[in-house]
Each structure stands twice: as C-alpha cells, then as structure tokens.
PDB file of N, CA and C in Angstrom:
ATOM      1  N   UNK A 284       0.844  -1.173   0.000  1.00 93.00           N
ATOM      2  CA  UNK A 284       0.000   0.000   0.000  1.00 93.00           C
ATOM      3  C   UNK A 284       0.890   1.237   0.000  1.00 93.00           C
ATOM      4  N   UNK A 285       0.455   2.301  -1.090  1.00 95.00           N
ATOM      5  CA  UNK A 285       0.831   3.913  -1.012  1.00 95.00           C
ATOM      6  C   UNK A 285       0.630   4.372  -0.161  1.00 95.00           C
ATOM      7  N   UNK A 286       1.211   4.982   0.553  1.00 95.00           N
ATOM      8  CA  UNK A 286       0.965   6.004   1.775  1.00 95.00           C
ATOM      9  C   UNK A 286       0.305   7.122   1.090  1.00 95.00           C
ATOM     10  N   UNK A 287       0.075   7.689  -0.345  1.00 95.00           N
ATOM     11  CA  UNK A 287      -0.985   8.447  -0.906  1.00 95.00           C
ATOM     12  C   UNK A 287      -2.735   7.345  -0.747  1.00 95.00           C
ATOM     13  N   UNK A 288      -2.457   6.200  -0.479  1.00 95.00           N
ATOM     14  CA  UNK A 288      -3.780   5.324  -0.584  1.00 95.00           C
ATOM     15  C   UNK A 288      -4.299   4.936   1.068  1.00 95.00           C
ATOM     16  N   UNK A 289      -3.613   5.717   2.003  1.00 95.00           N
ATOM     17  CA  UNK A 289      -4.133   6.129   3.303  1.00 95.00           C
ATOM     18  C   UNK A 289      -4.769   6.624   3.618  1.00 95.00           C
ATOM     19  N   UNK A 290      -5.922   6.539   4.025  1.00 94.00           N
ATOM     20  CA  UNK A 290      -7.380   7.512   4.492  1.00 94.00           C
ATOM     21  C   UNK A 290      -7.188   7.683   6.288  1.00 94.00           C
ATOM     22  N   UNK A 291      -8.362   8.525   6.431  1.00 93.00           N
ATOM     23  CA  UNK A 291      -8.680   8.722   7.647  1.00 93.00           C
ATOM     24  C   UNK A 291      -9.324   7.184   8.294  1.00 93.00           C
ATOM     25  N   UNK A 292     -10.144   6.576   7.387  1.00 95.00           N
ATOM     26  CA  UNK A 292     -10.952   5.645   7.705  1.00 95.00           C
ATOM     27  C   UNK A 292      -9.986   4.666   7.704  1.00 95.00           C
ATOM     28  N   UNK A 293      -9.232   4.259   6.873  1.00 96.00           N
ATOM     29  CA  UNK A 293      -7.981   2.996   7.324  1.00 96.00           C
ATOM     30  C   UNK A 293      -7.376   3.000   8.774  1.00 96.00           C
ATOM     31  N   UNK A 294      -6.699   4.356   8.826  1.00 96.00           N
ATOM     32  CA  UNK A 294      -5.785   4.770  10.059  1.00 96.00           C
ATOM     33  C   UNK A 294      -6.899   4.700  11.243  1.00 96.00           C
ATOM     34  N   UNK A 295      -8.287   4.968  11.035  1.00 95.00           N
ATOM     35  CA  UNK A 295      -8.629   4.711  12.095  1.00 95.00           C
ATOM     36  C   UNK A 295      -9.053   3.041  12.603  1.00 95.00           C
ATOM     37  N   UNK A 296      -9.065   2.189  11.255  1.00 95.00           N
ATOM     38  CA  UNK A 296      -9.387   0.778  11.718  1.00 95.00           C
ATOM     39  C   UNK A 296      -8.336   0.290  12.200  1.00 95.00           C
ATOM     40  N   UNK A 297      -6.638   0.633  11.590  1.00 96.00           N
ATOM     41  CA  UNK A 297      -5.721   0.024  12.202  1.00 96.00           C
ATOM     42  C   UNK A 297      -5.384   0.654  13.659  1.00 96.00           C
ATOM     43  N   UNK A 298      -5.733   1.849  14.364  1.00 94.00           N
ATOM     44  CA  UNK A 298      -5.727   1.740  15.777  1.00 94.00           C
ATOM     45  C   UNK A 298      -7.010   1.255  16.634  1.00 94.00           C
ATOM     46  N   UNK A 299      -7.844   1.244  15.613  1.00 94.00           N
ATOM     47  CA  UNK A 299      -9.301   0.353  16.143  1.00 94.00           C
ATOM     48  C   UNK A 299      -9.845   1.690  17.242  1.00 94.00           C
ATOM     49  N   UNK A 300      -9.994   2.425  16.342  1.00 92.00           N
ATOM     50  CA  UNK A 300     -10.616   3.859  16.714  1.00 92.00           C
ATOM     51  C   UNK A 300     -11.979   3.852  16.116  1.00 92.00           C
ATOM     52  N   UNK A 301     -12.766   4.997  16.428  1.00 93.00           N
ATOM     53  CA  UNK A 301     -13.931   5.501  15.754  1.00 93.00           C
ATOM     54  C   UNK A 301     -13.803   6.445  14.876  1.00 93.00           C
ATOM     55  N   UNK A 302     -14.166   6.185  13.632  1.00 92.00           N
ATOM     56  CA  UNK A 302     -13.476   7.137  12.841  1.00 92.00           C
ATOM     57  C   UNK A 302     -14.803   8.095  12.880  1.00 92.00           C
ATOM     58  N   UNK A 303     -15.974   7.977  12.961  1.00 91.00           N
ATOM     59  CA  UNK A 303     -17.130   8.661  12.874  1.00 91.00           C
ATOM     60  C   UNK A 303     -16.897   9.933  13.884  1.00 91.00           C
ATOM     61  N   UNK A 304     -16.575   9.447  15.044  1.00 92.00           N
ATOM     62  CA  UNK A 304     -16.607  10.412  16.230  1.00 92.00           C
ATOM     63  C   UNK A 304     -15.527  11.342  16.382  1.00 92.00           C
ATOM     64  N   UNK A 305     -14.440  10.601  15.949  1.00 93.00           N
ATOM     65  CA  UNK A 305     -13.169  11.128  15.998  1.00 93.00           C
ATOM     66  C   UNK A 305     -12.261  11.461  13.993  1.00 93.00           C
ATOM     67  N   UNK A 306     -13.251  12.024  13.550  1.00 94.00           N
ATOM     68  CA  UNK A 306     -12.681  12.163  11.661  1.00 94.00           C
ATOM     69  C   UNK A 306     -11.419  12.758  11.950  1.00 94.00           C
ATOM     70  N   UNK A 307     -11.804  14.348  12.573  1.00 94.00           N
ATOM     71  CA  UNK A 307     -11.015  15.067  12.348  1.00 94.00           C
ATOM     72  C   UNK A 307      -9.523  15.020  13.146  1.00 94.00           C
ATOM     73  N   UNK A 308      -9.498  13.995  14.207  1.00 93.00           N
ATOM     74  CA  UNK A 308      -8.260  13.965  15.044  1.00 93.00           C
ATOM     75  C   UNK A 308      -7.237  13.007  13.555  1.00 93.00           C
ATOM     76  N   UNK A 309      -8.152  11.861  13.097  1.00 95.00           N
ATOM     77  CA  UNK A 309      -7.210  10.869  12.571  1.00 95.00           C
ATOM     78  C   UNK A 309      -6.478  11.403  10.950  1.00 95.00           C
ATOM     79  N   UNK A 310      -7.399  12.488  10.671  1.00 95.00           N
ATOM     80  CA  UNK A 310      -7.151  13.118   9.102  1.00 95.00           C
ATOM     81  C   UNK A 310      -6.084  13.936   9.463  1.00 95.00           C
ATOM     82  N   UNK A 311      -5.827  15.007  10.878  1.00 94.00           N
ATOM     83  CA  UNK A 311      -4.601  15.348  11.147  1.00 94.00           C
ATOM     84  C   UNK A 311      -3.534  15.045  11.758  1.00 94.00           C
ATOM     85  N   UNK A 312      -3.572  13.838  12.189  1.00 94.00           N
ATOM     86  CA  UNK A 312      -2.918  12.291  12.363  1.00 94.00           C
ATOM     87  C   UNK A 312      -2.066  12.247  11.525  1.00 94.00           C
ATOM     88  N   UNK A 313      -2.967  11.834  10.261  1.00 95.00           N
ATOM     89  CA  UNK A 313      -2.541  11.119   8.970  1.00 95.00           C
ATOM     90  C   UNK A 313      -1.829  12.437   8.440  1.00 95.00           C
ATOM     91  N   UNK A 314      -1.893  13.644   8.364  1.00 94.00           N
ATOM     92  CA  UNK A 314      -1.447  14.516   7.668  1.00 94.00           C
ATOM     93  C   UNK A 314      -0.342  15.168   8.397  1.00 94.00           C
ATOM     94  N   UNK A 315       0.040  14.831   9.455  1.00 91.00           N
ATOM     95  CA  UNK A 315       0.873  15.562  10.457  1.00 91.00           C
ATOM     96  C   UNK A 315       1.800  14.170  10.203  1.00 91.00           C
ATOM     97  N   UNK A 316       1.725  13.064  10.042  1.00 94.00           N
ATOM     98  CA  UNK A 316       2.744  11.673   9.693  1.00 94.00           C
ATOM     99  C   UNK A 316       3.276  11.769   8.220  1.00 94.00           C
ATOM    100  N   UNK A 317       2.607  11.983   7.671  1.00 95.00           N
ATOM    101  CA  UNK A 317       3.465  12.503   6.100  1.00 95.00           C
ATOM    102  C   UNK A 317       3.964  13.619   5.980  1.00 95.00           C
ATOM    103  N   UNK A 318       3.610  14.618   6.398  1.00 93.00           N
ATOM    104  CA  UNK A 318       4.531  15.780   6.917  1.00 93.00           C
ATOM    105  C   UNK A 318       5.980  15.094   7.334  1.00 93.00           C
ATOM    106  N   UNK A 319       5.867  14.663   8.361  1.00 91.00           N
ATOM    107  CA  UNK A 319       7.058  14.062   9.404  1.00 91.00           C
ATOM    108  C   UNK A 319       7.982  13.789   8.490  1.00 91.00           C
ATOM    109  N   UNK A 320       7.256  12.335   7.769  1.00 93.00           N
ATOM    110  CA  UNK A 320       8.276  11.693   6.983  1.00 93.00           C
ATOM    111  C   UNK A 320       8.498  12.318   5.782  1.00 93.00           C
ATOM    112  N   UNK A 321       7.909  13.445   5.096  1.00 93.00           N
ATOM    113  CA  UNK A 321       8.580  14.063   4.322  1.00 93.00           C
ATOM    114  C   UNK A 321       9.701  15.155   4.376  1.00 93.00           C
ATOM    115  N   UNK A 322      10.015  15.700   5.539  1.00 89.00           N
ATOM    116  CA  UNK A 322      10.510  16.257   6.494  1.00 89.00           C
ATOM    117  C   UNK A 322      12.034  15.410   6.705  1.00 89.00           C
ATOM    118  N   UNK A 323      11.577  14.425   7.296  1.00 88.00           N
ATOM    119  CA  UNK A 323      12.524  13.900   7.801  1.00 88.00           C
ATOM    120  C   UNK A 323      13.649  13.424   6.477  1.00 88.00           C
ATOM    121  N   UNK A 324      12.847  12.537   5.966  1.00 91.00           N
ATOM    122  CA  UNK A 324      13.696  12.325   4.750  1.00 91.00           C
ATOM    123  C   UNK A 324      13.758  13.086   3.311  1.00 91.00           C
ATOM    124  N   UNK A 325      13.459  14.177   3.554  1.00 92.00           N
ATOM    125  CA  UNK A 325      13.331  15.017   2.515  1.00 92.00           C
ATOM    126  C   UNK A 325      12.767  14.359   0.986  1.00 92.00           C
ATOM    127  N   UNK A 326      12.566  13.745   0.897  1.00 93.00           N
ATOM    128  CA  UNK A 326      11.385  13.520  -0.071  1.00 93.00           C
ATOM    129  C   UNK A 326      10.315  13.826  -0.522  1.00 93.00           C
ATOM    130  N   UNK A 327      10.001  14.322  -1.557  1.00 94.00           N
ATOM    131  CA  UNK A 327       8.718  14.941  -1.546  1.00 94.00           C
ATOM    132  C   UNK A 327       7.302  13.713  -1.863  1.00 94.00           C
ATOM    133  N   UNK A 328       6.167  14.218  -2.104  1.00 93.00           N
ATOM    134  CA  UNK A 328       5.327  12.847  -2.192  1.00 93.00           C
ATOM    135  C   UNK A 328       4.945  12.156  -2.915  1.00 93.00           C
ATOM    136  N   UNK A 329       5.513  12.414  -4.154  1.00 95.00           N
ATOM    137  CA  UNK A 329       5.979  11.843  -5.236  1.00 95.00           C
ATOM    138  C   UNK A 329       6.841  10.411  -4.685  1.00 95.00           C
ATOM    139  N   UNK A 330       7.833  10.756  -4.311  1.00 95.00           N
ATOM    140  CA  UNK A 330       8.695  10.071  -4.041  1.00 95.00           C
ATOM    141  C   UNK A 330       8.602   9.342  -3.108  1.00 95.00           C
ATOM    142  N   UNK A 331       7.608   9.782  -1.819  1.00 95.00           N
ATOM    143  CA  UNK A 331       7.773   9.073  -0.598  1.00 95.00           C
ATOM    144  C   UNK A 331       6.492   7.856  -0.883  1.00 95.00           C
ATOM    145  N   UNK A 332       5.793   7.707  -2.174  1.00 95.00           N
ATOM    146  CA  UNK A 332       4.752   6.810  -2.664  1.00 95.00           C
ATOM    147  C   UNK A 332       5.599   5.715  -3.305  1.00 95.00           C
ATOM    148  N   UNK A 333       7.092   6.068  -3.708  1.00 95.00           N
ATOM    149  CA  UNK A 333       7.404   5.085  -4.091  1.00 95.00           C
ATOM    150  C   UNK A 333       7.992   3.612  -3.395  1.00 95.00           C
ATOM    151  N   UNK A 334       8.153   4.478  -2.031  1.00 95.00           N
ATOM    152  CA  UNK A 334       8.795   2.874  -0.972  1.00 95.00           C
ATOM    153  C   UNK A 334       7.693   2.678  -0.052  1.00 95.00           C
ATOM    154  N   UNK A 335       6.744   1.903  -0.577  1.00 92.00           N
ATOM    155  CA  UNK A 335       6.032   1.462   0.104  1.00 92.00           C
ATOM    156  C   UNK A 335       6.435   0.656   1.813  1.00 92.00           C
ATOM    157  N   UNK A 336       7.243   0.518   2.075  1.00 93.00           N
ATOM    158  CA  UNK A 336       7.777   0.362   3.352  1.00 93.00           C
ATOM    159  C   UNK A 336       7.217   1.747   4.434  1.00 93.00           C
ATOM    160  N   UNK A 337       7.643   2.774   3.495  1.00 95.00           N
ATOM    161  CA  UNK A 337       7.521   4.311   4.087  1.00 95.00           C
ATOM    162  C   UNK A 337       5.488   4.199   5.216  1.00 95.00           C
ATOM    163  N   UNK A 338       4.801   3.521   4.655  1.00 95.00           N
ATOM    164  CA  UNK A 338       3.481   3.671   4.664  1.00 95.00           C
ATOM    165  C   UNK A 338       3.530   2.789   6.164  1.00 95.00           C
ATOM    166  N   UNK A 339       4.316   1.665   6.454  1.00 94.00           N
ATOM    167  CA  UNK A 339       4.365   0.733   7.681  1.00 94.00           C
ATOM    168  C   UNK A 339       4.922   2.326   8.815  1.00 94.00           C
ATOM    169  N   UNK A 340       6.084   2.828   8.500  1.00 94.00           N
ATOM    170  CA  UNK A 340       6.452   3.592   9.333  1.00 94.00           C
ATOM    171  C   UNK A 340       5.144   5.230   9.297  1.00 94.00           C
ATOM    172  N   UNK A 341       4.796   5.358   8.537  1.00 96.00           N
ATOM    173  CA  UNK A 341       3.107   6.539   8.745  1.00 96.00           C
ATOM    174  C   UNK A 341       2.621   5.921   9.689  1.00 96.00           C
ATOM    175  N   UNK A 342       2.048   4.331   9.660  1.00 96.00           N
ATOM    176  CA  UNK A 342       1.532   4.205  10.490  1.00 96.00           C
ATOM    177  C   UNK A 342       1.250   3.934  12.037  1.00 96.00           C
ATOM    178  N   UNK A 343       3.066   3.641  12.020  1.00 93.00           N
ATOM    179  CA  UNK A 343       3.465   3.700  13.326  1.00 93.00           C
ATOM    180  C   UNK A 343       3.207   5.068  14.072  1.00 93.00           C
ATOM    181  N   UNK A 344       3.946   5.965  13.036  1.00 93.00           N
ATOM    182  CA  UNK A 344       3.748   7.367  13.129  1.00 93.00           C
ATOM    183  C   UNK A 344       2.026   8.004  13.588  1.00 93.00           C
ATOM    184  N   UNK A 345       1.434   7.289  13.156  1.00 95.00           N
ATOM    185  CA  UNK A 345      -0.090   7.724  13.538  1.00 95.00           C
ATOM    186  C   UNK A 345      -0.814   7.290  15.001  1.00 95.00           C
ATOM    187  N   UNK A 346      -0.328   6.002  15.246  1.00 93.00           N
ATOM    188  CA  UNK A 346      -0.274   4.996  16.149  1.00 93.00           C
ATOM    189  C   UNK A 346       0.227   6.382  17.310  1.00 93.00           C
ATOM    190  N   UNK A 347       1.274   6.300  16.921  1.00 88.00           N
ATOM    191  CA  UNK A 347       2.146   6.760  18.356  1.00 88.00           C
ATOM    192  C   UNK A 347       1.666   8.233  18.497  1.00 88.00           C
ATOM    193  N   UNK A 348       1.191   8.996  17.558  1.00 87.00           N
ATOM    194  CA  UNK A 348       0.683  10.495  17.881  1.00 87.00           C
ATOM    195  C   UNK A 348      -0.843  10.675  18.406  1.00 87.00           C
ATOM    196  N   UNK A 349      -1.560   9.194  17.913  1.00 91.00           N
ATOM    197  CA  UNK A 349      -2.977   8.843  18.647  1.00 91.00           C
ATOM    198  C   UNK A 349      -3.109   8.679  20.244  1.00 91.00           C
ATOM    199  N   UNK A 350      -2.115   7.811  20.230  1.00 86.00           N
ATOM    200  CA  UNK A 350      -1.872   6.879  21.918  1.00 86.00           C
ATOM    201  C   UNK A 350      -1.294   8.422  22.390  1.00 86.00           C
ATOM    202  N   UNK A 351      -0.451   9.132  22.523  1.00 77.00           N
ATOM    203  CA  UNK A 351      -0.020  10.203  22.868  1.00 77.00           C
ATOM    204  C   UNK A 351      -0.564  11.812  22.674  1.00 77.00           C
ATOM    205  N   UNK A 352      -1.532  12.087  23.139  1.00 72.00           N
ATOM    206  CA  UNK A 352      -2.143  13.096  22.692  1.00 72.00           C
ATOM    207  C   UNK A 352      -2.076  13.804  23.641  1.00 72.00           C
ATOM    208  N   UNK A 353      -1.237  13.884  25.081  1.00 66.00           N
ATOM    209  CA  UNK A 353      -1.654  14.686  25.947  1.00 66.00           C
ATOM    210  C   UNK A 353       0.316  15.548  25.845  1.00 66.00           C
ATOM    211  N   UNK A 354       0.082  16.557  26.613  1.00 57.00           N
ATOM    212  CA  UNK A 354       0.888  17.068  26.365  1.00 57.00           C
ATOM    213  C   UNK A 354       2.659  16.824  26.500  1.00 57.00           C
ATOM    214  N   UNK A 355       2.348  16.458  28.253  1.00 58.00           N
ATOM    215  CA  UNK A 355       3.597  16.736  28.585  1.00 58.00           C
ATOM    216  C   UNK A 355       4.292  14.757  28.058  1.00 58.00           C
ATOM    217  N   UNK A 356       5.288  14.208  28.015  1.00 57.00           N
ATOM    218  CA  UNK A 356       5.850  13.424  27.177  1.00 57.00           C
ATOM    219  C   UNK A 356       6.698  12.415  28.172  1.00 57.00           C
ATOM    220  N   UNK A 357       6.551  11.138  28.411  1.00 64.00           N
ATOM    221  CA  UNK A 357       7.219  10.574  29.085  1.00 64.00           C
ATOM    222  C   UNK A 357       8.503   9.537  28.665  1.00 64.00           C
ATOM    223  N   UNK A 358       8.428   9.313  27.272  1.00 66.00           N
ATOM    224  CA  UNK A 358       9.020   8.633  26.870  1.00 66.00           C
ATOM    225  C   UNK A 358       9.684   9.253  25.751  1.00 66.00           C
ATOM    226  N   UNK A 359      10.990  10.196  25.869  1.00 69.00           N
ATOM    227  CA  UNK A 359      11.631  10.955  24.778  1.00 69.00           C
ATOM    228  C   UNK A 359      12.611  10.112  24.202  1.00 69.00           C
ATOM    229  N   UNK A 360      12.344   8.952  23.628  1.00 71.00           N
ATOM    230  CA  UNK A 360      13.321   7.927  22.837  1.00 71.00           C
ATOM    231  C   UNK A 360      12.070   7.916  21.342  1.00 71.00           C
ATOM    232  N   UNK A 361      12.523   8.159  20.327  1.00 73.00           N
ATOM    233  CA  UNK A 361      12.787   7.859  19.003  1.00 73.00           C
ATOM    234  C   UNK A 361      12.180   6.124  18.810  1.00 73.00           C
ATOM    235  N   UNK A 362      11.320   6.010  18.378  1.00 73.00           N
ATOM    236  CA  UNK A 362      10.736   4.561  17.945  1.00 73.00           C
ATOM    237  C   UNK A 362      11.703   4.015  16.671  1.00 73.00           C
ATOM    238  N   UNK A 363      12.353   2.789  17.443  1.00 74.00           N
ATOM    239  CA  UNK A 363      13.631   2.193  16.105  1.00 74.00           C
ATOM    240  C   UNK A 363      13.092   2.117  15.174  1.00 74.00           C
ATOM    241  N   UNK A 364      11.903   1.041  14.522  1.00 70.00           N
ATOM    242  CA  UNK A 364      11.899   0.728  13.802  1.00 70.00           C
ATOM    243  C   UNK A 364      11.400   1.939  12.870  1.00 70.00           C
ATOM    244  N   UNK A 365      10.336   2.812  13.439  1.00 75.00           N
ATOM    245  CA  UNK A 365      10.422   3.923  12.366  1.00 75.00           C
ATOM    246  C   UNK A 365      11.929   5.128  12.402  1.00 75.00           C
ATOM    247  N   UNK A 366      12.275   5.119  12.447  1.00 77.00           N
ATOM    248  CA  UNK A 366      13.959   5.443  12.204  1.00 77.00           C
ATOM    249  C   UNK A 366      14.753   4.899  11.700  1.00 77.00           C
ATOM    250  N   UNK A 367      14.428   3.513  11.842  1.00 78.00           N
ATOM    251  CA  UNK A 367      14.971   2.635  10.835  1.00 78.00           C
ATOM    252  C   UNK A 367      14.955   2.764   9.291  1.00 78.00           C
ATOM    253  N   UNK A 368      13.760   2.659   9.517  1.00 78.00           N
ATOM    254  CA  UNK A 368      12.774   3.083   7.919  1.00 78.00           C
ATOM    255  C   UNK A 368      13.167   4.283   7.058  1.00 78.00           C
ATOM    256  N   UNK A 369      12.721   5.467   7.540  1.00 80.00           N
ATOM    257  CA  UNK A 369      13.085   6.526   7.239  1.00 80.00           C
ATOM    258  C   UNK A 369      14.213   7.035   6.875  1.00 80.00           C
ATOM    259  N   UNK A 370      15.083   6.284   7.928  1.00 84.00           N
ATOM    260  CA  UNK A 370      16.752   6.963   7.635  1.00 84.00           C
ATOM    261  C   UNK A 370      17.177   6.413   6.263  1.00 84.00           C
ATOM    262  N   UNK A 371      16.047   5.192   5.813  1.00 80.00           N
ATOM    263  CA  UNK A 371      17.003   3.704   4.641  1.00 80.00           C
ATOM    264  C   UNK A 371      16.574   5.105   3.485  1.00 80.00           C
ATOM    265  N   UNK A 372      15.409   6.290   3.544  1.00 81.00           N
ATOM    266  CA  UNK A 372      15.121   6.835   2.545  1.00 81.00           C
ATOM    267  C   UNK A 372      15.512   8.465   2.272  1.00 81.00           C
ATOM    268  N   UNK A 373      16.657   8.785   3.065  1.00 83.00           N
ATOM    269  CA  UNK A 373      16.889   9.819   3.374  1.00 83.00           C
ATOM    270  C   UNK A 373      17.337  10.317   2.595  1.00 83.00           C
ATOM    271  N   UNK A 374      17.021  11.430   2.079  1.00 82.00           N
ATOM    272  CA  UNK A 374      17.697  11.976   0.788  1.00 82.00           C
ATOM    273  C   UNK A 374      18.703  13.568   1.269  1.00 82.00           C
ATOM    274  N   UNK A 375      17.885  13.943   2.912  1.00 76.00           N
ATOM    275  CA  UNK A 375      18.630  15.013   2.869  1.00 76.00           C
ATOM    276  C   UNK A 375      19.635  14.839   4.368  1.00 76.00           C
ATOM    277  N   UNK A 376      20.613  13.828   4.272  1.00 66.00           N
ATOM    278  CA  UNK A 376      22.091  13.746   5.144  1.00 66.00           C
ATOM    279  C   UNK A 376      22.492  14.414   4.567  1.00 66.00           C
ATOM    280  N   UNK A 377      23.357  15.407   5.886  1.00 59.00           N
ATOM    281  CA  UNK A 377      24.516  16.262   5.508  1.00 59.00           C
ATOM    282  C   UNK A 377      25.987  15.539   5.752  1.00 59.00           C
TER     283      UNK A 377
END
C-alpha cells in the first residue's frame, strides 16, 4: 500500500478507533505523519509513494501520535523501527 492510498478511515481501523466520532483527530494524524516523513527524509510525495515500506512507518507514526495526545511526554526515545525506515530513505544527510 501507497501512503498516498491512506485515508482517515484505514488509520482509524488500524488503531481500532472511531473514525465517525473522531474524523477530524485521525485526518490530522494522517497529515501531520506525512509531513514528518517528508521532512525527515526530505522527499517529496511523489517520491515518498514510491517505498512502500515508508506507509508501515506513517503508520506507526499515527499509532504513536494517537496513543499520545496529551501534552507533557514521558518517553523521549525515538521509535527504532520507524527510524529505521526513514533513515534507509533519506535523501537530505549532511
């Protein structure tokens, strides 16, 4: 799967959310996780459709900004496997 072929309604079945009640949290979820990873690996979204791998790490990415919605942050470690991911597509190392 494209991470362009990600909806609100997917992202919300894979955290087993309500997508009815909750549209608008999971659409800026989903849009605040492709941000990230376009960001991160400088790719634009053209490009970031082409490694479908990229779409496992969105969704971690969505996962972890769902479960975490309150402010203050207890766990400031970097999730490996999406770092993993991302870094394999990095286009902008200095």
């Amino acid at each position: 799967m494209k991470i362009s072929e990600l909806t609100g309604e997917y992202i919300a079945e894979y955290l087993r959310g309500e997508y009815e009640a909750e549209q608008n949290t999971f659409e800026a979820i989903q849009k605040a996780a492709i941000e990230y990873i376009k960001s991160y690996t400088g790719l634009t979204e053209a490009e970031i459709d082409e490694h479908e791998d990229l779409t496992i790490a969105a969704l971690v990415l969505c996962s972890d900004m769902y479960d975490n919605r309150q402010m203050t942050v207890q766990n400031d470690k970097e999730n490996p496997t999406v770092a993993q991911i991302l870094s394999l597509h990095s286009a902008n190392l200095l």
